[in-house]
């Protein structure tokens, strides 16, 4: 993915590029003049394997002006034609079916992946995927991309011949000549139709493979697994309790806040009814979080709980994958949203934004639904992992130049909020293996949870650069330079959790519990609870 970073020029001078391109045109032109497209690709494959050009009928001898290093050493181009021939001669079943019934394979959507960057930096892109534990073959992606270019060129050649054929039929001529031109035009049409089916199938294969590529990674992100996490800041200190610490489930049930039994009876495991003080505390946290983010310039929103599966995919998630965290609705294109990030990302999908309006800051309350596949154990008991929970999410659309500073701003807002609540927490720079596919860099906030005797994640903030925007098709037009309109550029997107309600409740109950079973309410929340400063056990 192109993440707005400086690109390194390809290690080939202009002279070499010119001759290599000329060889490309020569080979494809000769192949298409003499043979049908599939046969032409087969001959190109022979050349790609390194055999002399003159040995293959229809190629002829390359012009004397071609330098030896172009004719004998254009390995990248040879690979391109080898895979182009394979795509045409051994087309996938979906392509063959399309050829028979006149239909073409269709992609639900296409990501605007910078394939030239991937090709020119294949080694770096592969290493990036490897350190992020993403199973993807970059060389195969490059091969398919170059094969796609070859087939596109072949289609363009036939279209040019069709245009010439059509022009040739203008005016008066003998019937025999017109019949011959009509027959030639029909043959060209059929060739193009067959080749376009192969083209569509190859493009679909390329997209499916390339959409697995993760975003690029910020150079300061630590490499490796969770053990390599870097602590950016530590705020506060662990409380020294003078009495046995209770877990949040026991505390909340005595306060009349939770009803897990009814949740399980009605909805199943990992569901809860928030009752009494529990319901009021959730509302207080939501209203406090909205007041905070609005003071930082975020526009508040209430968004749907369902989202199209294509939007989920464009945001970098896989709703149909094995062990997915996404609930998909049967016989429908809809999913239950796992985060408001998906809904906020879709607000400007397929739109062009004026640069003057950037950054755009949005914040949404939503219910979040997650399968929590693979989660088990005492440390996930109670409110820590639920199939449904409430959250206030921040989302920003920005220019590439703005995104790094905005990422720091987002983690700054989170830090400020959790300091106000009186939490002891750490701000972490997460390592490569802990980054989701869209994230260029991700900061996590982990708060101390006394009953668990460990830190637990309560928030995160991610800079996704242009990864999501290239899939959601969110662009902006830079301001004019010297009165000249500038080309469209993909925006950068960022997201951050303002307030994940269950984790907030866990942290509040466990850290501010008292020996008599009561819980002191953080001062900033009291105005949103009608002035209540202490929650006391029900009698």
Coordinates of C-alpha atoms in Angstrom, one line a residue:
X1 CA 0.0 0.0 0.0
X2 CA 1.0 3.5 -0.7
X3 CA 1.1 5.2 2.7
X4 CA 2.2 8.6 1.7
X5 CA 5.9 7.8 2.4
X6 CA 8.7 8.7 0.0
X7 CA 9.0 6.2 -2.8
X8 CA 12.3 4.8 -4.0
X9 CA 12.9 5.0 -7.7
X10 CA 13.2 1.7 -9.6
X11 CA 16.8 0.7 -10.1
X12 CA 16.7 1.1 -13.9
X13 CA 17.7 4.2 -15.9
X14 CA 15.5 5.9 -18.4
X15 CA 17.4 4.4 -21.4
X16 CA 16.9 0.9 -20.1
X17 CA 13.2 1.5 -19.4
X18 CA 12.7 2.9 -22.9
X19 CA 14.2 -0.2 -24.6
X20 CA 12.4 -2.6 -22.3
X21 CA 9.1 -1.0 -23.1
X22 CA 9.9 -1.0 -26.8
X23 CA 10.6 -4.8 -26.6
X24 CA 7.3 -5.2 -24.8
X25 CA 5.5 -3.5 -27.7
X26 CA 7.4 -5.5 -30.3
X27 CA 6.8 -8.9 -28.8
X28 CA 3.1 -8.4 -28.2
X29 CA 2.5 -6.8 -31.6
X30 CA 4.1 -9.6 -33.4
X31 CA 2.3 -12.2 -31.4
X32 CA -1.1 -10.7 -31.9
X33 CA -0.8 -10.1 -35.6
X34 CA 0.0 -13.8 -36.3
X35 CA -2.0 -15.8 -33.9
X36 CA -5.2 -16.0 -31.8
X37 CA -4.7 -14.4 -28.3
X38 CA -4.2 -17.7 -26.4
X39 CA -1.7 -19.0 -29.0
X40 CA 0.1 -15.7 -28.9
X41 CA 0.4 -16.0 -25.1
X42 CA 1.8 -19.5 -25.5
X43 CA 4.5 -18.2 -27.8
X44 CA 5.2 -15.4 -25.4
X45 CA 5.7 -18.1 -22.7
X46 CA 8.4 -19.7 -24.8
X47 CA 10.2 -16.4 -25.0
X48 CA 9.7 -15.9 -21.3
X49 CA 11.5 -19.2 -20.7
X50 CA 14.6 -17.7 -22.3
X51 CA 14.5 -19.2 -25.8
X52 CA 15.8 -17.0 -28.7
X53 CA 13.1 -14.9 -30.3
X54 CA 13.9 -16.0 -33.9
X55 CA 13.1 -19.6 -32.9
X56 CA 9.4 -18.9 -32.5
X57 CA 7.2 -18.6 -35.6
X58 CA 5.5 -15.2 -35.7
X59 CA 8.1 -13.2 -33.6
X60 CA 10.7 -12.5 -36.3
X61 CA 14.0 -11.1 -35.3
X62 CA 14.2 -8.2 -32.9
X63 CA 15.5 -4.9 -34.4
X64 CA 19.2 -4.4 -34.3
X65 CA 18.6 -1.3 -32.2
X66 CA 17.7 -3.4 -29.2
X67 CA 20.7 -3.6 -26.8
X68 CA 21.8 -7.1 -25.8
X69 CA 20.9 -6.5 -22.1
X70 CA 17.3 -5.8 -23.2
X71 CA 16.9 -8.9 -25.4
X72 CA 18.7 -11.3 -23.2
X73 CA 18.2 -9.8 -19.7
X74 CA 14.7 -8.5 -19.4
X75 CA 13.8 -11.0 -16.8
X76 CA 11.0 -9.1 -15.2
X77 CA 9.3 -8.7 -18.6
X78 CA 9.8 -12.3 -19.4
X79 CA 8.1 -13.3 -16.1
X80 CA 5.2 -11.0 -17.0
X81 CA 4.6 -12.7 -20.3
X82 CA 5.1 -16.2 -18.9
X83 CA 2.3 -15.6 -16.4
X84 CA 0.1 -13.9 -19.0
X85 CA 0.3 -16.9 -21.2
X86 CA -0.6 -19.2 -18.2
X87 CA -3.6 -17.0 -17.4
X88 CA -4.9 -17.1 -21.0
X89 CA -4.1 -20.8 -21.8
X90 CA -5.1 -22.2 -18.4
X91 CA -7.9 -19.9 -17.4
X92 CA -9.8 -20.6 -14.2
X93 CA -13.1 -22.4 -14.3
X94 CA -15.0 -19.2 -13.6
X95 CA -13.4 -17.7 -16.6
X96 CA -14.2 -20.6 -18.9
X97 CA -17.8 -20.6 -17.7
X98 CA -18.1 -17.0 -18.5
X99 CA -16.7 -17.5 -22.0
X100 CA -19.5 -20.0 -22.7
X101 CA -22.4 -18.1 -21.5
X102 CA -21.2 -14.6 -22.4
X103 CA -20.9 -13.4 -18.8
X104 CA -17.8 -12.2 -17.0
X105 CA -16.6 -12.8 -13.4
X106 CA -17.4 -9.7 -11.4
X107 CA -15.8 -8.4 -8.3
X108 CA -18.1 -7.0 -5.6
X109 CA -15.6 -4.2 -5.2
X110 CA -12.0 -3.3 -6.0
X111 CA -9.3 -1.9 -3.8
X112 CA -7.2 0.9 -5.3
X113 CA -4.0 -0.9 -4.3
X114 CA -0.8 0.7 -5.6
X115 CA 0.4 -2.3 -7.5
X116 CA 3.3 -0.3 -9.0
X117 CA 4.6 0.3 -5.5
X118 CA 4.2 -3.3 -4.6
X119 CA 6.1 -4.4 -7.7
X120 CA 8.9 -1.9 -7.4
X121 CA 9.3 -2.7 -3.6
X122 CA 8.4 -6.3 -3.6
X123 CA 11.1 -7.4 -1.2
X124 CA 10.2 -4.7 1.3
X125 CA 6.5 -5.5 1.0
X126 CA 7.1 -9.2 1.5
X127 CA 9.2 -8.5 4.6
X128 CA 6.5 -6.2 6.0
X129 CA 3.9 -9.0 5.6
X130 CA 6.3 -11.5 7.2
X131 CA 7.0 -9.5 10.3
X132 CA 3.3 -9.0 10.7
X133 CA 2.7 -12.7 10.4
X134 CA 0.5 -12.3 7.3
X135 CA 0.6 -15.3 4.9
X136 CA 0.8 -13.7 1.5
X137 CA 3.1 -14.3 -1.5
X138 CA 4.1 -11.0 -2.9
X139 CA 6.1 -12.4 -5.8
X140 CA 2.9 -14.2 -7.0
X141 CA 1.0 -10.9 -6.7
X142 CA 3.6 -9.2 -8.8
X143 CA 3.5 -11.9 -11.4
X144 CA -0.2 -11.7 -11.7
X145 CA -0.1 -7.9 -11.9
X146 CA 2.4 -8.0 -14.8
X147 CA 0.3 -10.7 -16.5
X148 CA -2.7 -8.5 -16.1
X149 CA -0.8 -5.6 -17.7
X150 CA 0.1 -8.0 -20.6
X151 CA -3.5 -9.0 -21.2
X152 CA -4.6 -5.4 -21.0
X153 CA -2.1 -4.5 -23.7
X154 CA -3.4 -7.4 -25.8
X155 CA -6.9 -6.2 -25.4
X156 CA -5.9 -2.7 -26.4
X157 CA -4.2 -4.0 -29.5
X158 CA -7.4 -5.8 -30.6
X159 CA -9.5 -2.7 -29.9
X160 CA -7.2 -0.7 -32.1
X161 CA -7.6 -3.2 -34.9
X162 CA -11.4 -3.1 -34.4
X163 CA -11.3 0.6 -34.8
X164 CA -9.2 0.4 -37.9
X165 CA -11.6 -2.3 -39.2
X166 CA -14.6 -0.1 -38.6
X167 CA -13.0 2.9 -40.3
X168 CA -12.1 0.7 -43.3
X169 CA -15.8 0.0 -43.9
X170 CA -16.7 3.6 -44.5
X171 CA -17.4 4.6 -48.0
X172 CA -18.2 2.5 -51.1
X173 CA -16.4 -0.8 -51.8
X174 CA -16.9 -4.1 -53.5
X175 CA -19.2 -6.6 -51.7
X176 CA -16.4 -9.1 -51.4
X177 CA -14.2 -6.6 -49.7
X178 CA -16.9 -5.5 -47.3
X179 CA -17.8 -9.1 -46.5
X180 CA -14.1 -9.8 -45.7
X181 CA -14.0 -6.7 -43.4
X182 CA -17.2 -7.8 -41.7
X183 CA -15.8 -11.2 -41.1
X184 CA -12.6 -9.8 -39.8
X185 CA -14.5 -7.4 -37.5
X186 CA -16.5 -10.4 -36.1
X187 CA -13.4 -12.4 -35.5
X188 CA -11.8 -9.5 -33.7
X189 CA -14.9 -9.0 -31.6
X190 CA -14.9 -12.7 -30.6
X191 CA -11.2 -12.6 -29.8
X192 CA -11.7 -9.5 -27.6
X193 CA -14.7 -11.0 -25.8
X194 CA -12.7 -14.2 -25.0
X195 CA -9.7 -12.3 -23.8
X196 CA -11.8 -9.9 -21.7
X197 CA -13.2 -12.9 -19.8
X198 CA -9.7 -14.0 -19.0
X199 CA -8.8 -10.5 -18.1
X200 CA -11.7 -10.2 -15.6
X201 CA -10.8 -13.6 -14.0
X202 CA -7.2 -12.6 -13.6
X203 CA -8.1 -9.3 -12.2
X204 CA -10.4 -11.0 -9.7
X205 CA -7.6 -13.4 -8.7
X206 CA -5.2 -10.5 -8.3
X207 CA -7.6 -8.5 -6.1
X208 CA -8.3 -11.5 -3.9
X209 CA -4.6 -12.1 -3.3
X210 CA -3.6 -8.5 -3.0
X211 CA -6.4 -7.6 -0.5
X212 CA -4.6 -9.8 2.0
X213 CA -1.6 -7.5 2.0
X214 CA -1.4 -5.6 5.4
X215 CA -0.7 -1.9 5.5
X216 CA 2.8 -0.7 5.6
X217 CA 4.3 -0.3 9.1
X218 CA 5.6 2.9 10.8
X219 CA 9.5 2.6 11.0
X220 CA 9.3 3.1 14.8
X221 CA 6.9 0.2 15.4
X222 CA 8.7 -2.6 17.4
X223 CA 9.1 -5.8 15.5
X224 CA 7.9 -9.1 16.9
X225 CA 5.2 -10.4 19.3
X226 CA 3.5 -8.9 22.3
X227 CA 6.7 -9.4 24.4
X228 CA 8.3 -6.7 22.3
X229 CA 5.7 -4.0 23.2
X230 CA 7.2 -0.7 24.1
X231 CA 5.8 1.3 27.0
X232 CA 5.4 5.0 26.0
X233 CA 4.1 6.2 29.3
X234 CA 2.9 5.0 32.7
X235 CA 0.3 7.0 34.5
X236 CA -0.5 6.7 38.2
X237 CA 0.4 3.7 40.5
X238 CA -1.2 0.5 41.7
X239 CA -3.5 1.0 44.7
X240 CA -2.3 -0.6 47.9
X241 CA -5.4 -2.4 49.3
X242 CA -5.7 -3.1 53.0
X243 CA -8.5 -5.7 52.5
X244 CA -9.1 -8.6 50.2
X245 CA -9.8 -7.5 46.7
X246 CA -13.1 -8.6 45.1
X247 CA -13.6 -9.1 41.4
X248 CA -15.9 -6.8 39.5
X249 CA -18.6 -9.5 39.1
X250 CA -19.0 -10.0 42.8
X251 CA -18.9 -6.3 43.5
X252 CA -21.4 -5.5 40.8
X253 CA -23.9 -8.2 41.8
X254 CA -23.9 -7.0 45.4
X255 CA -24.5 -3.5 44.1
X256 CA -27.4 -4.8 42.0
X257 CA -25.7 -3.7 38.7
X258 CA -25.4 -7.0 36.8
X259 CA -27.7 -9.9 36.0
X260 CA -25.7 -12.5 34.1
X261 CA -28.2 -15.3 35.0
X262 CA -31.0 -13.6 33.1
X263 CA -28.6 -12.7 30.3
X264 CA -27.7 -16.3 29.9
X265 CA -31.3 -17.5 30.1
X266 CA -32.6 -15.1 27.5
X267 CA -29.6 -14.6 25.1
X268 CA -26.9 -17.2 26.0
X269 CA -23.5 -17.0 27.5
X270 CA -21.5 -13.7 27.4
X271 CA -24.6 -11.6 27.6
X272 CA -25.6 -9.4 30.6
X273 CA -28.5 -7.3 31.8
X274 CA -27.2 -4.0 33.3
X275 CA -29.7 -3.1 36.0
X276 CA -30.1 -0.2 38.5
X277 CA -26.8 1.5 39.1
X278 CA -25.2 -0.5 36.3
X279 CA -27.6 1.0 33.7
X280 CA -27.1 4.5 35.1
X281 CA -23.3 4.1 35.1
X282 CA -23.3 3.1 31.5
X283 CA -25.4 6.1 30.5
X284 CA -23.1 8.4 32.6
X285 CA -20.0 7.1 30.9
X286 CA -21.5 7.6 27.5
X287 CA -22.6 11.2 28.2
X288 CA -19.3 12.0 29.8
X289 CA -17.4 10.6 26.8
X290 CA -19.5 12.5 24.3
X291 CA -19.0 15.8 26.3
X292 CA -15.3 15.2 26.2
X293 CA -14.9 14.4 22.5
X294 CA -17.2 17.2 21.5
X295 CA -15.0 19.6 23.4
X296 CA -12.2 18.3 21.2
X297 CA -14.0 19.1 17.9
X298 CA -15.7 15.8 17.2
X299 CA -19.2 15.7 15.7
X300 CA -21.4 13.3 17.7
X301 CA -23.4 10.6 15.9
X302 CA -25.7 7.7 16.6
X303 CA -25.1 5.0 14.0
X304 CA -26.9 1.8 12.9
X305 CA -26.0 -1.6 14.5
X306 CA -25.9 -3.3 11.1
X307 CA -23.4 -2.7 8.2
X308 CA -23.0 -4.1 4.8
X309 CA -20.4 -6.9 4.6
X310 CA -18.6 -5.1 1.8
X311 CA -18.0 -2.1 4.1
X312 CA -16.6 -4.4 6.8
X313 CA -14.2 -5.9 4.2
X314 CA -13.2 -2.4 2.9
X315 CA -12.3 -1.4 6.5
X316 CA -9.9 -4.3 6.6
X317 CA -11.9 -7.0 8.3
X318 CA -12.9 -10.5 7.0
X319 CA -16.5 -11.2 8.0
X320 CA -16.6 -14.6 6.4
X321 CA -13.2 -15.9 7.5
X322 CA -12.6 -18.8 9.8
X323 CA -12.7 -17.7 13.5
X324 CA -14.0 -14.3 12.5
X325 CA -15.1 -11.9 15.2
X326 CA -18.0 -10.7 13.0
X327 CA -21.6 -11.9 13.2
X328 CA -23.0 -12.3 9.7
X329 CA -26.7 -12.3 9.1
X330 CA -27.8 -15.4 7.1
X331 CA -29.3 -14.8 3.7
X332 CA -28.3 -11.2 3.9
X333 CA -25.5 -8.8 2.9
X334 CA -25.5 -7.4 6.4
X335 CA -23.3 -7.9 9.4
X336 CA -23.7 -6.9 13.1
X337 CA -21.1 -4.1 13.5
X338 CA -18.2 -5.0 15.8
X339 CA -17.3 -1.3 16.1
X340 CA -18.6 2.1 15.0
X341 CA -15.4 2.5 13.1
X342 CA -17.1 0.6 10.3
X343 CA -20.1 2.9 10.2
X344 CA -18.0 6.0 10.5
X345 CA -15.6 4.9 7.8
X346 CA -18.5 4.4 5.4
X347 CA -19.8 8.0 5.9
X348 CA -17.5 9.4 3.2
X349 CA -17.3 6.2 1.1
X350 CA -17.1 6.9 -2.7
X351 CA -16.8 10.7 -2.0
X352 CA -14.3 13.4 -2.7
X353 CA -13.7 15.8 0.1
X354 CA -12.4 19.4 -0.1
X355 CA -8.9 19.7 1.5
X356 CA -10.2 22.7 3.4
X357 CA -12.6 20.5 5.3
X358 CA -9.9 18.2 6.5
X359 CA -9.5 16.8 9.1
X360 CA -13.0 15.6 9.6
X361 CA -13.6 14.4 13.2
X362 CA -16.5 12.2 14.0
X363 CA -17.5 10.3 17.2
X364 CA -20.3 7.7 17.5
X365 CA -22.0 5.7 20.1
X366 CA -22.9 2.2 19.0
X367 CA -23.6 -1.3 20.2
X368 CA -20.8 -3.6 19.3
X369 CA -21.2 -7.3 18.5
X370 CA -18.3 -9.8 18.5
X371 CA -18.2 -13.6 18.4
X372 CA -15.2 -13.6 20.7
X373 CA -14.1 -16.8 19.0
X374 CA -11.3 -18.6 21.0
X375 CA -11.8 -16.4 24.1
X376 CA -12.1 -18.4 27.3
X377 CA -10.8 -18.6 30.9
X378 CA -11.2 -16.9 34.2
X379 CA -9.6 -13.7 32.9
X380 CA -12.4 -13.2 30.5
X381 CA -15.2 -13.8 33.0
X382 CA -17.9 -11.3 33.6
X383 CA -17.9 -7.9 31.8
X384 CA -14.4 -8.3 30.3
X385 CA -15.5 -10.1 27.1
X386 CA -19.1 -9.9 26.0
X387 CA -20.8 -10.7 22.7
X388 CA -22.6 -7.3 22.9
X389 CA -21.4 -4.1 24.5
X390 CA -21.6 -0.3 24.2
X391 CA -18.8 2.0 23.0
X392 CA -18.0 5.5 22.0
X393 CA -15.6 5.6 19.1
X394 CA -13.6 8.4 17.5
X395 CA -12.9 8.5 13.8
X396 CA -10.8 11.0 11.7
X397 CA -10.4 11.5 8.0
X398 CA -7.3 13.5 7.2
X399 CA -4.6 14.4 4.7
X400 CA -1.4 12.3 4.7
X401 CA 0.5 15.3 6.2
X402 CA -1.9 15.5 9.1
X403 CA -2.3 11.9 10.1
X404 CA 0.8 11.4 12.3
X405 CA 0.0 14.4 14.4
X406 CA -3.6 13.4 14.7
X407 CA -2.6 10.0 15.9
X408 CA -0.7 11.7 18.8
X409 CA -3.8 13.9 19.4
X410 CA -6.1 10.8 19.7
X411 CA -3.9 9.0 22.2
X412 CA -3.6 12.3 24.0
X413 CA -7.4 12.5 24.3
X414 CA -7.6 9.0 25.6
X415 CA -4.8 9.6 28.1
X416 CA -6.5 12.8 29.4
X417 CA -9.8 10.9 29.8
X418 CA -8.4 8.0 31.8
X419 CA -6.3 10.4 34.0
X420 CA -9.5 12.2 34.8
X421 CA -11.1 8.9 35.9
X422 CA -8.2 8.3 38.2
X423 CA -7.0 5.1 36.5
X424 CA -3.5 3.6 36.7
X425 CA -2.6 2.7 33.2
X426 CA 0.1 2.3 30.6
X427 CA 0.3 3.6 27.0
X428 CA 1.8 1.0 24.7
X429 CA 3.3 1.1 21.2
X430 CA 2.2 -2.2 19.9
X431 CA 4.5 -4.5 17.9
X432 CA 4.1 -5.7 14.3
X433 CA 2.5 -9.0 15.2
X434 CA -0.2 -7.3 17.2
X435 CA -1.2 -4.9 14.4
X436 CA -4.4 -5.5 12.5
X437 CA -4.2 -5.4 8.7
X438 CA -5.3 -1.7 8.4
X439 CA -3.0 -0.3 11.1
X440 CA 0.2 1.5 10.2
X441 CA 0.8 2.1 13.9
X442 CA -1.3 1.3 16.9
X443 CA -1.2 2.5 20.5
X444 CA -3.0 0.6 23.2
X445 CA -4.0 1.7 26.7
X446 CA -4.0 -0.9 29.4
X447 CA -5.4 -0.2 32.9
X448 CA -4.5 -2.0 36.1
X449 CA -7.2 -4.5 37.1
X450 CA -6.5 -5.5 40.7
X451 CA -8.7 -8.7 40.8
X452 CA -7.2 -10.0 37.6
X453 CA -3.8 -9.0 38.9
X454 CA -2.8 -7.7 35.5
X455 CA -3.2 -4.9 33.1
X456 CA -6.1 -5.2 30.7
X457 CA -6.7 -3.3 27.4
X458 CA -9.3 -0.5 27.7
X459 CA -8.6 1.5 24.6
X460 CA -6.6 1.8 21.4
X461 CA -5.7 4.4 18.8
X462 CA -4.7 3.5 15.2
X463 CA -3.4 5.3 12.2
X464 CA -4.5 3.4 9.2
X465 CA -3.0 5.9 6.7
X466 CA -4.6 5.3 3.2
X467 CA -5.3 1.6 3.7
X468 CA -9.0 1.9 4.3
X469 CA -9.5 5.0 2.1
X470 CA -8.1 3.0 -0.9
X471 CA -10.8 0.4 -0.3
X472 CA -13.6 2.8 0.7
X473 CA -12.7 5.1 -2.1
X474 CA -12.3 8.2 0.0
X475 CA -10.3 11.0 -1.7
X476 CA -9.7 14.7 -1.4
X477 CA -8.6 17.3 -3.9
X478 CA -5.6 19.2 -2.7
X479 CA -5.8 23.0 -2.9
X480 CA -4.9 24.4 -6.3
X481 CA -1.2 25.3 -6.9
X482 CA -0.6 28.4 -9.1
X483 CA -4.2 28.2 -10.2
X484 CA -3.8 24.6 -11.4
X485 CA -6.2 21.9 -10.3
X486 CA -4.4 19.1 -8.5
X487 CA -5.0 15.4 -8.9
X488 CA -7.2 13.5 -6.4
X489 CA -5.4 11.9 -3.4
X490 CA -6.6 9.2 -1.1
X491 CA -7.3 10.4 2.4
X492 CA -5.8 8.9 5.6
X493 CA -8.1 7.5 8.3
X494 CA -7.6 7.1 12.0
X495 CA -9.7 5.5 14.8
X496 CA -9.6 5.5 18.6
X497 CA -11.8 4.2 21.4
X498 CA -13.1 7.0 23.6
X499 CA -15.0 4.8 26.0
X500 CA -15.5 1.0 25.9
X501 CA -18.2 0.8 28.5
X502 CA -17.7 -2.7 30.0
X503 CA -13.9 -2.3 30.4
X504 CA -14.6 1.1 32.1
X505 CA -17.0 -0.5 34.5
X506 CA -14.6 -3.3 35.3
X507 CA -11.8 -0.8 36.0
X508 CA -13.9 1.5 38.1
X509 CA -15.4 -1.3 40.3
X510 CA -12.1 -3.0 41.0
X511 CA -10.0 0.0 41.6
X512 CA -12.4 2.1 43.6
X513 CA -14.0 -0.6 45.7
X514 CA -14.2 -0.1 49.5
X515 CA -14.0 -2.7 52.3
X516 CA -17.7 -2.4 53.0
X517 CA -18.5 -3.3 49.4
X518 CA -19.3 0.2 48.2
X519 CA -17.6 1.9 45.2
X520 CA -16.5 5.5 45.0
X521 CA -17.6 7.1 41.7
X522 CA -14.9 9.2 39.9
X523 CA -15.5 12.8 40.4
X524 CA -15.9 13.6 36.6
X525 CA -18.8 11.1 36.4
X526 CA -20.8 12.4 39.3
X527 CA -22.6 15.2 37.4
X528 CA -23.9 12.5 35.0
X529 CA -25.2 10.4 37.9
X530 CA -27.3 13.1 39.5
X531 CA -24.5 13.9 42.0
X532 CA -24.2 10.4 43.3
X533 CA -20.6 9.9 44.6
X534 CA -20.8 6.4 46.1
X535 CA -22.5 3.2 45.0
X536 CA -23.6 1.1 48.0
X537 CA -24.6 -2.6 48.2
X538 CA -28.3 -3.2 48.1
X539 CA -29.9 -4.1 51.4

